[in-house]
Coordinates of C-alpha atoms in Angstrom, one line a residue:
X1 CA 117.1 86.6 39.0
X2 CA 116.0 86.9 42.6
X3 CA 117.6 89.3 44.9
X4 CA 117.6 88.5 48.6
X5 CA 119.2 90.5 51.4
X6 CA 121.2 88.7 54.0
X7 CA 124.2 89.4 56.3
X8 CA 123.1 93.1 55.6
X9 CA 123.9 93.0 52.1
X10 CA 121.8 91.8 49.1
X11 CA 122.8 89.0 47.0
X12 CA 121.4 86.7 44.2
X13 CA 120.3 84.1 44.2
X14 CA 118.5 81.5 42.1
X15 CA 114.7 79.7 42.4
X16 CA 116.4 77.7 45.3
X17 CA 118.0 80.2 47.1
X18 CA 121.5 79.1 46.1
X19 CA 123.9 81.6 45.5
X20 CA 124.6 82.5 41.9
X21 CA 127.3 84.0 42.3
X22 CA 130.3 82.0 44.7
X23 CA 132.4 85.4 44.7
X24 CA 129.3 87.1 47.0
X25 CA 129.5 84.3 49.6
X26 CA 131.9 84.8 53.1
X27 CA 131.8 83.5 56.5
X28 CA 129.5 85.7 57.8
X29 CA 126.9 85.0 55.1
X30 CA 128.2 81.3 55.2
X31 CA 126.8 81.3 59.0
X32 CA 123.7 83.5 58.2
X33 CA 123.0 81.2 55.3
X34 CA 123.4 78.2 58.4
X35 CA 121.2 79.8 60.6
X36 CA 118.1 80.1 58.1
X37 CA 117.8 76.6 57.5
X38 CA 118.0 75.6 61.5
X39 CA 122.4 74.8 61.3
X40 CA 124.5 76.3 64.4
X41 CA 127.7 76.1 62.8
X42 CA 130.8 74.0 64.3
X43 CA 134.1 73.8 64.0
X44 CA 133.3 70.2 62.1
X45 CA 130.7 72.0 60.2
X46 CA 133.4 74.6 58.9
X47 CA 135.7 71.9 57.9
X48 CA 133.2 70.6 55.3
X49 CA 132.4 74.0 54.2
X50 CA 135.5 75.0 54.0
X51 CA 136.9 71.8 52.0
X52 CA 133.4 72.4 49.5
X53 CA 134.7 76.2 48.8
X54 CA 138.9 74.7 47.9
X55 CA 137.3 71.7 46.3
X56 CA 135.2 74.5 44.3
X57 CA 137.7 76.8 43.1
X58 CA 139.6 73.6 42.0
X59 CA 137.4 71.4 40.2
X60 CA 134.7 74.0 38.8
X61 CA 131.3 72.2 40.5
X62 CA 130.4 71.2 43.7
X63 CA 131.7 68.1 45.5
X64 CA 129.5 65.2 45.6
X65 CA 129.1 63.6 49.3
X66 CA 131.6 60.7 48.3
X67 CA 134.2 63.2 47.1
X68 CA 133.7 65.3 50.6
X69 CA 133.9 61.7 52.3
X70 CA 136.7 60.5 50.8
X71 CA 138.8 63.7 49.7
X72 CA 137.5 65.6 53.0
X73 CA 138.6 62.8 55.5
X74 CA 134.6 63.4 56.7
X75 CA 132.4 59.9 57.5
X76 CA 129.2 60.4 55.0
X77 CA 127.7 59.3 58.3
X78 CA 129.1 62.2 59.8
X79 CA 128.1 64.5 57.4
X80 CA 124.0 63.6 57.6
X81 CA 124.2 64.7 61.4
X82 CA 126.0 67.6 60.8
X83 CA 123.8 68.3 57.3
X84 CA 121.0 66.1 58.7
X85 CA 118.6 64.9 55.4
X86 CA 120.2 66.0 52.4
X87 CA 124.0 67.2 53.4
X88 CA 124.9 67.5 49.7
X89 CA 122.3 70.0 49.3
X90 CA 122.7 72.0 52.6
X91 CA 126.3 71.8 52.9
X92 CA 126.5 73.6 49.0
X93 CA 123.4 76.1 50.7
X94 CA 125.4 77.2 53.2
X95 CA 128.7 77.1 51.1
X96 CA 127.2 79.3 49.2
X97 CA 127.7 77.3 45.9
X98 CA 126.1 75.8 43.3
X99 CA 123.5 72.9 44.4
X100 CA 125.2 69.3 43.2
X101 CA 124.4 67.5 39.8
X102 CA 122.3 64.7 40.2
X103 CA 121.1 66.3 43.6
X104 CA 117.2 66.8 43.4

């Protein structure tokens, strides 16, 4: 499994770069994690994020972009400029979970 240093720590991660392990992720690797794929995070961005990581710990995988819509009170067309191109898949990067089933 890959190791990767960031936020002045190292961390594993898969093929992808996704975290492997949720427990390693915080905000300062959340915004590191941002930053490397061209993200200045908000307070709007930190909402998602932060609704991804609760939804997470409740339901065991990653929230698809209709559950963060509708359970996360955030427009989907909201969420591709904040996330711009694939939102699912940037907003689990930088959450620092697992990248979404069905996401390619």
């Amino acid at each position: 499994m890959p190791v990767t240093t960031m936020a002045g720590r190292p961390i594993q991660v898969n093929d992808e770069g996704f975290l492997t392990d949720a427990d390693e992720w915080d905000e300062a690797l959340g915004a590191e994690l941002a930053a490397a794929i061209g993200i200045t995070l908000t307070d709007e961005h930190w909402k998602a994020i932060r609704f991804l990581r609760e939804d997470f710990a409740e339901q065991g995988e990653t929230a698809t972009l209709r559950r963060v819509s509708t359970r996360g009170e955030i427009p989907v067309k909201r969420l591709f400029e904040l996330f711009p191109q694939k939102p699912t898949k940037k907003m689990a990067y930088v959450a620092g979970l697992p990248k979404p089933r069905g996401c390619v």
